[in-house]
Amino acid sequence: MSTIPMRNFFIIWLFFSIPVSATSQDDTDALFIRSIHDVILKEGACYDWLNHLSENIGGRLAGSDQAKQAIYYTRDELQMIADTVYLQPCTAPYWTRGKKEVVQIINSKGETIDIGGLALGNSVGTGTQGIRGEIIEVFTLDEVRNLGRNTIQGRIVFFNRPMDPTHINTFHAYGGAADQRVNGPSVAAEFGAIAAIVRSLTTAKDDVPHTGVTRYRDGFPQIPAVAISTNDSDLLHDMLTTDHVQAYIETDCRTVMPEKQTYNVVAEIKGSTFPEKIILVGGHLDSWDVGGGAHDDGAGCVHSMEVFHALKKLEYRPRHTLRCVLFMNEENGLGGGLAYAAASNQNNEFHMAAIESDAGGFTPRGFTCDANDDIFANLFRQLTLWEPVLEPYHLSIWKGGSGADINPLKSQNGLLMGFRPDSQRYFDFHHTETDRIDVVNERELKLGAAAITSLVYLLDKYGLSFD
Amino acid sequence: MSTIPMRNFFIIWLFFSIPVSATSQDDTDALFIRSIHDVILKEGACYDWLNHLSENIGGRLAGSDQAKQAIYYTRDELQMIADTVYLQPCTAPYWTRGKKEVVQIINSKGETIDIGGLALGNSVGTGTQGIRGEIIEVFTLDEVRNLGRNTIQGRIVFFNRPMDPTHINTFHAYGGAADQRVNGPSVAAEFGAIAAIVRSLTTAKDDVPHTGVTRYRDGFPQIPAVAISTNDSDLLHDMLTTDHVQAYIETDCRTVMPEKQTYNVVAEIKGSTFPEKIILVGGHLDSWDVGGGAHDDGAGCVHSMEVFHALKKLEYRPRHTLRCVLFMNEENGLGGGLAYAAASNQNNEFHMAAIESDAGGFTPRGFTCDANDDIFANLFRQLTLWEPVLEPYHLSIWKGGSGADINPLKSQNGLLMGFRPDSQRYFDFHHTETDRIDVVNERELKLGAAAITSLVYLLDKYGLSFD
C-alpha cells in the first residue's frame, strides 16, 4: 500500500501560496535557481548520458570509432532538447596506441622488472625491436640542457619531478609539472636522448600510469615517450641512487596519416529577444583512449547538455541564443575549438559569454572569468552582483582562465568563463584507465550541471553591458 | 642519478629571504597556516592511521574487541605526540549482530526474493524461528498513528520515505528522514506491528543497506527492525502497488548484558600561558560493526590526532591546554561524551572551545559554531575576524550545531564548533559495509586535518574574549 507523504502536500501548498507579484527580483531569481537545482537533482539526465559515454562507448580519442559513436549519440540526444543540432566539420590527427606497451627496468645485475607504462599521446612508437638504454633521471627541462649532449646522448631520460602536493588547487600542481610530459621528450631528443620516461602527473601514489599529449618541435628528432606510475617512478628513483639502471621500452603507437575528418556537435536554441547574442556552454567530447573519459571530459559534455534539458523541463525560453557545443579533439591539437572559432568569426557572430566545463564532475566551487583587459573590470562587476543568489549553493566567481576550447573566442571581445569544481580528486583519474563512471558521484555531477544552468539563466536574463 | 630540483632551491631562498620583523600580524598567521597545510599535505600521518583503524582493526562497535584494539592503538600513537595520554572510563551497551540477517519478500503467489538486510543497531532479534507477516508501506510516523491498531496490528511496517535529494547539504536530507529509523520501529510497535523494515538513509540508489541506531521507548513492545537498500525499497514499493506482499525476517542480534566497561582516549598538551583554558578537538572512535568506520568517524579521530602531530612537527607550543579526545560510543548511547562532560564539570574545567569532526573526511568547507544565546554574537564576531586568513583554503564559518559528543559541554558556556566538509558523498557510505579506506581520498582527508589545525592555532594564539 502506498500513500502520498504529507510533506509533499505542504510543498505543493507552499508553492501555490506565494503570489508572484509579491516577490522581489532577487526572490524570483532565488526561486528559479532553486527550481533549476530541484529539477536536475530529481530528474537530471546527465549521469545516465555520462554512463553511456563512459561505459557503453568508452575512451573517445579523436578520429576513433568511439569518437564517431559519441558524436552520433550526443547529436541524437540533443535533438530532443534543442531547436537545431548540426555537426560542424573539423580535422584531427589520428593517433593509435596499438599493442600494449612493454616497459621494463633492468638493474646492473641484469635483473628485470616489468612495470606498467602508457605511451604518451602523439608519441612515435619504438617498432617491434624496442629501445634499450641507460636511464638518466632529471627533474627539470633545464637540467637536461645543463647536462648537455655529452651526458644525454644515447640515454633514456627519466623526468621525475613530482606534482607539488602543497598546492590547494591541484591544477596549479599540474601546471607546475606538465612541462615534463608536454615538452620534456622533445627537449631530451634535442640533446640526443633515445627515449623518454615521464613520471605520471598525479598527486596520488599508486600503480596507475597517466597518458596525455607530448609535443615534438619541428626540426628536432622524435623519440618514443612513455608515462609510468608514481609508485614505479619512486621505485626507479630508489634504484638509481645506488645503481646503473637500464630501461627496455616497446611501443606500437603511431599517428595514422592523413588527418581524419571529424566533427563538433553544435546544438542551439534561438534567442527570443537577442538572437544575435550567443551564450555558449560546452565541453570536449574526445578523451584519451584509455578509460572512459568520464571526468575528462564526458562530465563537461553532459553538464552542457543538461543546461538545455533542465531549461526545457522548466519551460524556460531564452532571450539570447543558447549554444551547447561538444568540441572534438581538445586533447591532441584543439582542432574542434579552432574550427568553431574560425567559423564563428567568418559568420560575424558575437559570443556574449562562453562557459567551458573541463575540470571534472566534482562538487562545484564556482566559476573563473576572463576577458580582454579593457572590458574585464566592467564585466566582473556585473557578475559579482549575482553572488548573493549563487551563495546558497556555495558558488563563487573569481578571475582566471576559462577553457582551451573556448579560448579562441576571446578575440570576439565577450566574456569567457570556466566551471570550477573541487579539484582534489581530478588528477587521481586524469588520462587513466580508471576515469570511468564509478569514480563520478551522481550528486556532485548534477550539482555541477545545476551551477552552470543557474549561471546561464542569470546571463540570459540580465545580459551583459559592454559599455 | 638524482639531482635536487632547482625549484627547491628557490623555495629555500624565498623562505630565508623574508625578514620576520617586516611581516604584519596577518602575514605571520598566513605563513603559519600555510606551513600547517604544507606539513600535513607532505608529512601528515592521518591517512596511515585511518588505514590501520579501518582495514587492520575494522568496524569498532562500542564494547567490541575491535573497539578495544582501537583504544590501545590510538593511545599508543598519541603518546608519541602529546604530553599526557589517559583512558577515561565510560560504559556502553554491547549490542551484537550475530549471524547474517535473512530478509525475504514473498508475493501473493508465494514467489520469494532474497534481499540484503541489516538489523538496525540496538534492535532485538527475531530468534531462529524468524518473523513472517504482511507488509504495509508508510512514509511517515504520523501515517502509522493515523492508520491505527486496526491496520497495523500483526503486520510488518515498511518505512519508505526517501531522503529528499534537493537539499544541497545532505545532512539536512538525513535529518528529514532519520525519524523512520530512530523512532519508526517503536511507533509501529505501539500500534501492534510485529517487525519494521526501514528504507536505507542515503540519496544513492544502490544495493547497499545502511544500519544505524533505533530506539525503543519505555513501556512499548520491542520489535525487530532491519534496513534494506534503496533499490530493494523501490522494488518492494513497486510490488506493493499491485500485490499483497509478505516479508520473512530472521535476525540474530541482541544486546548482551551487563553494560561493558570501555574508555575515551584523552591526550593533552598543557598550555604555557592559560593552562586552565582548554581547546578540545575530537571525534568518536566507535563505529558500526559493518565496514571500517572510515568516514564515520575514523576520519574525525585521525583529524584530531593530526592536530597534535602537525603542531609538534612545527614545534608549536600552545598557550592554552590542547586536548584531543577520541570519544567512545557515539553511535549507540553517547556514553563517552556524557562521561567526559561529567568528569570535566566535576573537575571545574572550562572548555574555551571544543571542535568536533564527525562529518567525514571530505574536502573542507569550514566550521559551524554554537554557543549559548547570550554569548554567541560576541564569539561569532571574533571568529569572523579570522576569515581572511582562512579564505585561501576556502574555509568559512557559520552558525550551526557542533557535534553530538561535545554538545554536553555547552553548559560550560564556551564555544562549540563542528568541522564541515563537503557533504555530497557522506551518506553513500554512512553505516555501511563500504565505509572503508578506499572511499577516503588522502588529500581531502589531509586538507580537513589542516583546516582544523589552522583553527586551533588561531583559537590558541588569540584566545576568545567572553566579556
mmCIF file with all atom_site columns, N, CA and C in Angstrom, chain B residues 265-308:
data_model
loop_
_atom_site.group_PDB
_atom_site.id
_atom_site.type_symbol
_atom_site.label_atom_id
_atom_site.label_alt_id
_atom_site.label_comp_id
_atom_site.label_asym_id
_atom_site.label_entity_id
_atom_site.label_seq_id
_atom_site.pdbx_PDB_ins_code
_atom_site.Cartn_x
_atom_site.Cartn_y
_atom_site.Cartn_z
_atom_site.occupancy
_atom_site.B_iso_or_equiv
_atom_site.pdbx_formal_charge
_atom_site.auth_seq_id
_atom_site.auth_comp_id
_atom_site.auth_asym_id
_atom_site.auth_atom_id
_atom_site.pdbx_PDB_model_num
ATOM 1   N N  . VAL B 1 265 ? 39.639 7.943  24.829 1.00 0.00 ? 265 VAL B N  1
ATOM 2   C CA . VAL B 1 265 ? 41.092 8.178  24.808 1.00 0.00 ? 265 VAL B CA 1
ATOM 3   C C  . VAL B 1 265 ? 41.310 9.691  24.871 1.00 0.00 ? 265 VAL B C  1
ATOM 4   N N  . VAL B 1 266 ? 42.028 10.145 25.873 1.00 0.00 ? 266 VAL B N  1
ATOM 5   C CA . VAL B 1 266 ? 42.231 11.583 26.090 1.00 0.00 ? 266 VAL B CA 1
ATOM 6   C C  . VAL B 1 266 ? 43.721 11.899 26.071 1.00 0.00 ? 266 VAL B C  1
ATOM 7   N N  . ALA B 1 267 ? 44.119 12.794 25.177 1.00 0.00 ? 267 ALA B N  1
ATOM 8   C CA . ALA B 1 267 ? 45.520 13.222 25.094 1.00 0.00 ? 267 ALA B CA 1
ATOM 9   C C  . ALA B 1 267 ? 45.586 14.718 25.353 1.00 0.00 ? 267 ALA B C  1
ATOM 10  N N  . GLU B 1 268 ? 46.670 15.165 25.941 1.00 0.00 ? 268 GLU B N  1
ATOM 11  C CA . GLU B 1 268 ? 46.733 16.570 26.350 1.00 0.00 ? 268 GLU B CA 1
ATOM 12  C C  . GLU B 1 268 ? 48.124 17.152 26.140 1.00 0.00 ? 268 GLU B C  1
ATOM 13  N N  . ILE B 1 269 ? 48.149 18.414 25.727 1.00 0.00 ? 269 ILE B N  1
ATOM 14  C CA . ILE B 1 269 ? 49.369 19.225 25.775 1.00 0.00 ? 269 ILE B CA 1
ATOM 15  C C  . ILE B 1 269 ? 49.034 20.418 26.653 1.00 0.00 ? 269 ILE B C  1
ATOM 16  N N  . LYS B 1 270 ? 49.786 20.570 27.735 1.00 0.00 ? 270 LYS B N  1
ATOM 17  C CA . LYS B 1 270 ? 49.472 21.612 28.718 1.00 0.00 ? 270 LYS B CA 1
ATOM 18  C C  . LYS B 1 270 ? 49.789 22.989 28.143 1.00 0.00 ? 270 LYS B C  1
ATOM 19  N N  . GLY B 1 271 ? 48.896 23.946 28.351 1.00 0.00 ? 271 GLY B N  1
ATOM 20  C CA . GLY B 1 271 ? 49.107 25.300 27.858 1.00 0.00 ? 271 GLY B CA 1
ATOM 21  C C  . GLY B 1 271 ? 50.182 26.038 28.641 1.00 0.00 ? 271 GLY B C  1
ATOM 22  N N  . SER B 1 272 ? 50.978 26.817 27.928 1.00 0.00 ? 272 SER B N  1
ATOM 23  C CA . SER B 1 272 ? 52.089 27.524 28.585 1.00 0.00 ? 272 SER B CA 1
ATOM 24  C C  . SER B 1 272 ? 51.608 28.756 29.336 1.00 0.00 ? 272 SER B C  1
ATOM 25  N N  . THR B 1 273 ? 50.536 29.375 28.888 1.00 0.00 ? 273 THR B N  1
ATOM 26  C CA . THR B 1 273 ? 50.101 30.653 29.471 1.00 0.00 ? 273 THR B CA 1
ATOM 27  C C  . THR B 1 273 ? 48.741 30.542 30.157 1.00 0.00 ? 273 THR B C  1
ATOM 28  N N  . PHE B 1 274 ? 47.840 29.808 29.529 1.00 0.00 ? 274 PHE B N  1
ATOM 29  C CA . PHE B 1 274 ? 46.484 29.649 30.083 1.00 0.00 ? 274 PHE B CA 1
ATOM 30  C C  . PHE B 1 274 ? 46.164 28.164 30.245 1.00 0.00 ? 274 PHE B C  1
ATOM 31  N N  . PRO B 1 275 ? 46.889 27.475 31.137 1.00 0.00 ? 275 PRO B N  1
ATOM 32  C CA . PRO B 1 275 ? 46.685 26.024 31.233 1.00 0.00 ? 275 PRO B CA 1
ATOM 33  C C  . PRO B 1 275 ? 45.261 25.659 31.645 1.00 0.00 ? 275 PRO B C  1
ATOM 34  N N  . GLU B 1 276 ? 44.541 26.590 32.282 1.00 0.00 ? 276 GLU B N  1
ATOM 35  C CA . GLU B 1 276 ? 43.197 26.276 32.768 1.00 0.00 ? 276 GLU B CA 1
ATOM 36  C C  . GLU B 1 276 ? 42.127 26.429 31.679 1.00 0.00 ? 276 GLU B C  1
ATOM 37  N N  . LYS B 1 277 ? 42.507 26.990 30.552 1.00 0.00 ? 277 LYS B N  1
ATOM 38  C CA . LYS B 1 277 ? 41.560 27.132 29.441 1.00 0.00 ? 277 LYS B CA 1
ATOM 39  C C  . LYS B 1 277 ? 41.850 26.057 28.404 1.00 0.00 ? 277 LYS B C  1
ATOM 40  N N  . ILE B 1 278 ? 40.823 25.254 28.122 1.00 0.00 ? 278 ILE B N  1
ATOM 41  C CA . ILE B 1 278 ? 41.022 24.083 27.270 1.00 0.00 ? 278 ILE B CA 1
ATOM 42  C C  . ILE B 1 278 ? 40.464 24.324 25.867 1.00 0.00 ? 278 ILE B C  1
ATOM 43  N N  . ILE B 1 279 ? 41.253 23.917 24.870 1.00 0.00 ? 279 ILE B N  1
ATOM 44  C CA . ILE B 1 279 ? 40.756 23.817 23.493 1.00 0.00 ? 279 ILE B CA 1
ATOM 45  C C  . ILE B 1 279 ? 40.726 22.331 23.149 1.00 0.00 ? 279 ILE B C  1
ATOM 46  N N  . LEU B 1 280 ? 39.537 21.832 22.863 1.00 0.00 ? 280 LEU B N  1
ATOM 47  C CA . LEU B 1 280 ? 39.374 20.399 22.587 1.00 0.00 ? 280 LEU B CA 1
ATOM 48  C C  . LEU B 1 280 ? 39.174 20.162 21.094 1.00 0.00 ? 280 LEU B C  1
ATOM 49  N N  . VAL B 1 281 ? 39.828 19.125 20.561 1.00 0.00 ? 281 VAL B N  1
ATOM 50  C CA . VAL B 1 281 ? 39.491 18.601 19.223 1.00 0.00 ? 281 VAL B CA 1
ATOM 51  C C  . VAL B 1 281 ? 39.164 17.132 19.391 1.00 0.00 ? 281 VAL B C  1
ATOM 52  N N  . GLY B 1 282 ? 38.132 16.684 18.710 1.00 0.00 ? 282 GLY B N  1
ATOM 53  C CA . GLY B 1 282 ? 37.758 15.287 18.898 1.00 0.00 ? 282 GLY B CA 1
ATOM 54  C C  . GLY B 1 282 ? 36.868 14.724 17.814 1.00 0.00 ? 282 GLY B C  1
ATOM 55  N N  . GLY B 1 283 ? 36.777 13.409 17.845 1.00 0.00 ? 283 GLY B N  1
ATOM 56  C CA . GLY B 1 283 ? 35.857 12.637 17.006 1.00 0.00 ? 283 GLY B CA 1
ATOM 57  C C  . GLY B 1 283 ? 35.469 11.417 17.812 1.00 0.00 ? 283 GLY B C  1
ATOM 58  N N  . HIS B 1 284 ? 34.671 10.525 17.229 1.00 0.00 ? 284 HIS B N  1
ATOM 59  C CA . HIS B 1 284 ? 34.329 9.334  18.013 1.00 0.00 ? 284 HIS B CA 1
ATOM 60  C C  . HIS B 1 284 ? 34.998 8.091  17.443 1.00 0.00 ? 284 HIS B C  1
ATOM 61  N N  . LEU B 1 285 ? 35.556 7.321  18.352 1.00 0.00 ? 285 LEU B N  1
ATOM 62  C CA . LEU B 1 285 ? 36.383 6.170  17.981 1.00 0.00 ? 285 LEU B CA 1
ATOM 63  C C  . LEU B 1 285 ? 35.526 4.950  17.648 1.00 0.00 ? 285 LEU B C  1
ATOM 64  N N  . ASP B 1 286 ? 34.355 4.869  18.210 1.00 0.00 ? 286 ASP B N  1
ATOM 65  C CA . ASP B 1 286 ? 33.481 3.738  17.874 1.00 0.00 ? 286 ASP B CA 1
ATOM 66  C C  . ASP B 1 286 ? 32.858 3.959  16.498 1.00 0.00 ? 286 ASP B C  1
ATOM 67  N N  . SER B 1 287 ? 32.392 2.891  15.916 1.00 0.00 ? 287 SER B N  1
ATOM 68  C CA . SER B 1 287 ? 31.662 2.962  14.646 1.00 0.00 ? 287 SER B CA 1
ATOM 69  C C  . SER B 1 287 ? 30.646 1.831  14.670 1.00 0.00 ? 287 SER B C  1
ATOM 70  N N  . TRP B 1 288 ? 29.881 1.682  13.598 1.00 0.00 ? 288 TRP B N  1
ATOM 71  C CA . TRP B 1 288 ? 29.075 0.483  13.500 1.00 0.00 ? 288 TRP B CA 1
ATOM 72  C C  . TRP B 1 288 ? 29.975 -0.698 13.174 1.00 0.00 ? 288 TRP B C  1
ATOM 73  N N  . ASP B 1 289 ? 29.428 -1.889 13.310 1.00 0.00 ? 289 ASP B N  1
ATOM 74  C CA . ASP B 1 289 ? 30.240 -3.103 13.163 1.00 0.00 ? 289 ASP B CA 1
ATOM 75  C C  . ASP B 1 289 ? 30.556 -3.435 11.713 1.00 0.00 ? 289 ASP B C  1
ATOM 76  N N  . VAL B 1 290 ? 29.687 -3.010 10.780 1.00 0.00 ? 290 VAL B N  1
ATOM 77  C CA . VAL B 1 290 ? 29.931 -3.292 9.365  1.00 0.00 ? 290 VAL B CA 1
ATOM 78  C C  . VAL B 1 290 ? 30.927 -2.274 8.818  1.00 0.00 ? 290 VAL B C  1
ATOM 79  N N  . GLY B 1 291 ? 31.671 -2.656 7.804  1.00 0.00 ? 291 GLY B N  1
ATOM 80  C CA . GLY B 1 291 ? 32.643 -1.752 7.193  1.00 0.00 ? 291 GLY B CA 1
ATOM 81  C C  . GLY B 1 291 ? 33.788 -1.419 8.122  1.00 0.00 ? 291 GLY B C  1
ATOM 82  N N  . GLY B 1 292 ? 34.470 -0.324 7.840  1.00 0.00 ? 292 GLY B N  1
ATOM 83  C CA . GLY B 1 292 ? 35.659 0.054  8.602  1.00 0.00 ? 292 GLY B CA 1
ATOM 84  C C  . GLY B 1 292 ? 35.495 1.345  9.383  1.00 0.00 ? 292 GLY B C  1
ATOM 85  N N  . GLY B 1 293 ? 34.283 1.911  9.377  1.00 0.00 ? 293 GLY B N  1
ATOM 86  C CA . GLY B 1 293 ? 34.102 3.183  10.084 1.00 0.00 ? 293 GLY B CA 1
ATOM 87  C C  . GLY B 1 293 ? 35.127 4.212  9.647  1.00 0.00 ? 293 GLY B C  1
ATOM 88  N N  . ALA B 1 294 ? 35.361 4.301  8.342  1.00 0.00 ? 294 ALA B N  1
ATOM 89  C CA . ALA B 1 294 ? 36.426 5.180  7.849  1.00 0.00 ? 294 ALA B CA 1
ATOM 90  C C  . ALA B 1 294 ? 35.974 6.643  7.903  1.00 0.00 ? 294 ALA B C  1
ATOM 91  N N  . HIS B 1 295 ? 34.897 6.969  7.195  1.00 0.00 ? 295 HIS B N  1
ATOM 92  C CA . HIS B 1 295 ? 34.395 8.350  7.274  1.00 0.00 ? 295 HIS B CA 1
ATOM 93  C C  . HIS B 1 295 ? 33.683 8.593  8.599  1.00 0.00 ? 295 HIS B C  1
ATOM 94  N N  . ASP B 1 296 ? 33.010 7.566  9.138  1.00 0.00 ? 296 ASP B N  1
ATOM 95  C CA . ASP B 1 296 ? 32.211 7.723  10.367 1.00 0.00 ? 296 ASP B CA 1
ATOM 96  C C  . ASP B 1 296 ? 32.724 6.777  11.441 1.00 0.00 ? 296 ASP B C  1
ATOM 97  N N  . ASP B 1 297 ? 33.592 7.243  12.283 1.00 0.00 ? 297 ASP B N  1
ATOM 98  C CA . ASP B 1 297 ? 34.194 8.552  12.339 1.00 0.00 ? 297 ASP B CA 1
ATOM 99  C C  . ASP B 1 297 ? 35.690 8.401  12.543 1.00 0.00 ? 297 ASP B C  1
ATOM 100 N N  . GLY B 1 298 ? 36.253 7.353  11.893 1.00 0.00 ? 298 GLY B N  1
ATOM 101 C CA . GLY B 1 298 ? 37.702 7.269  11.917 1.00 0.00 ? 298 GLY B CA 1
ATOM 102 C C  . GLY B 1 298 ? 38.329 8.568  11.449 1.00 0.00 ? 298 GLY B C  1
ATOM 103 N N  . ALA B 1 299 ? 37.730 9.176  10.430 1.00 0.00 ? 299 ALA B N  1
ATOM 104 C CA . ALA B 1 299 ? 38.255 10.423 9.885  1.00 0.00 ? 299 ALA B CA 1
ATOM 105 C C  . ALA B 1 299 ? 38.361 11.498 10.966 1.00 0.00 ? 299 ALA B C  1
ATOM 106 N N  . GLY B 1 300 ? 37.308 11.635 11.770 1.00 0.00 ? 300 GLY B N  1
ATOM 107 C CA . GLY B 1 300 ? 37.325 12.651 12.824 1.00 0.00 ? 300 GLY B CA 1
ATOM 108 C C  . GLY B 1 300 ? 38.398 12.385 13.871 1.00 0.00 ? 300 GLY B C  1
ATOM 109 N N  . CYS B 1 301 ? 38.633 11.103 14.163 1.00 0.00 ? 301 CYS B N  1
ATOM 110 C CA . CYS B 1 301 ? 39.681 10.757 15.132 1.00 0.00 ? 301 CYS B CA 1
ATOM 111 C C  . CYS B 1 301 ? 41.064 11.123 14.595 1.00 0.00 ? 301 CYS B C  1
ATOM 112 N N  . VAL B 1 302 ? 41.339 10.728 13.353 1.00 0.00 ? 302 VAL B N  1
ATOM 113 C CA . VAL B 1 302 ? 42.684 10.990 12.821 1.00 0.00 ? 302 VAL B CA 1
ATOM 114 C C  . VAL B 1 302 ? 42.865 12.470 12.480 1.00 0.00 ? 302 VAL B C  1
ATOM 115 N N  . HIS B 1 303 ? 41.793 13.173 12.118 1.00 0.00 ? 303 HIS B N  1
ATOM 116 C CA . HIS B 1 303 ? 41.862 14.638 12.013 1.00 0.00 ? 303 HIS B CA 1
ATOM 117 C C  . HIS B 1 303 ? 42.388 15.223 13.330 1.00 0.00 ? 303 HIS B C  1
ATOM 118 N N  . SER B 1 304 ? 41.783 14.767 14.425 1.00 0.00 ? 304 SER B N  1
ATOM 119 C CA . SER B 1 304 ? 42.099 15.343 15.733 1.00 0.00 ? 304 SER B CA 1
ATOM 120 C C  . SER B 1 304 ? 43.523 14.992 16.152 1.00 0.00 ? 304 SER B C  1
ATOM 121 N N  . MET B 1 305 ? 43.926 13.760 15.883 1.00 0.00 ? 305 MET B N  1
ATOM 122 C CA . MET B 1 305 ? 45.294 13.352 16.207 1.00 0.00 ? 305 MET B CA 1
ATOM 123 C C  . MET B 1 305 ? 46.307 14.135 15.373 1.00 0.00 ? 305 MET B C  1
ATOM 124 N N  . GLU B 1 306 ? 45.930 14.421 14.121 1.00 0.00 ? 306 GLU B N  1
ATOM 125 C CA . GLU B 1 306 ? 46.848 15.154 13.231 1.00 0.00 ? 306 GLU B CA 1
ATOM 126 C C  . GLU B 1 306 ? 47.118 16.570 13.739 1.00 0.00 ? 306 GLU B C  1
ATOM 127 N N  . VAL B 1 307 ? 46.150 17.149 14.442 1.00 0.00 ? 307 VAL B N  1
ATOM 128 C CA . VAL B 1 307 ? 46.373 18.481 15.016 1.00 0.00 ? 307 VAL B CA 1
ATOM 129 C C  . VAL B 1 307 ? 47.617 18.438 15.916 1.00 0.00 ? 307 VAL B C  1
ATOM 130 N N  . PHE B 1 308 ? 47.683 17.438 16.777 1.00 0.00 ? 308 PHE B N  1
ATOM 131 C CA . PHE B 1 308 ? 48.837 17.315 17.680 1.00 0.00 ? 308 PHE B CA 1
ATOM 132 C C  . PHE B 1 308 ? 50.114 17.004 16.893 1.00 0.00 ? 308 PHE B C  1
#
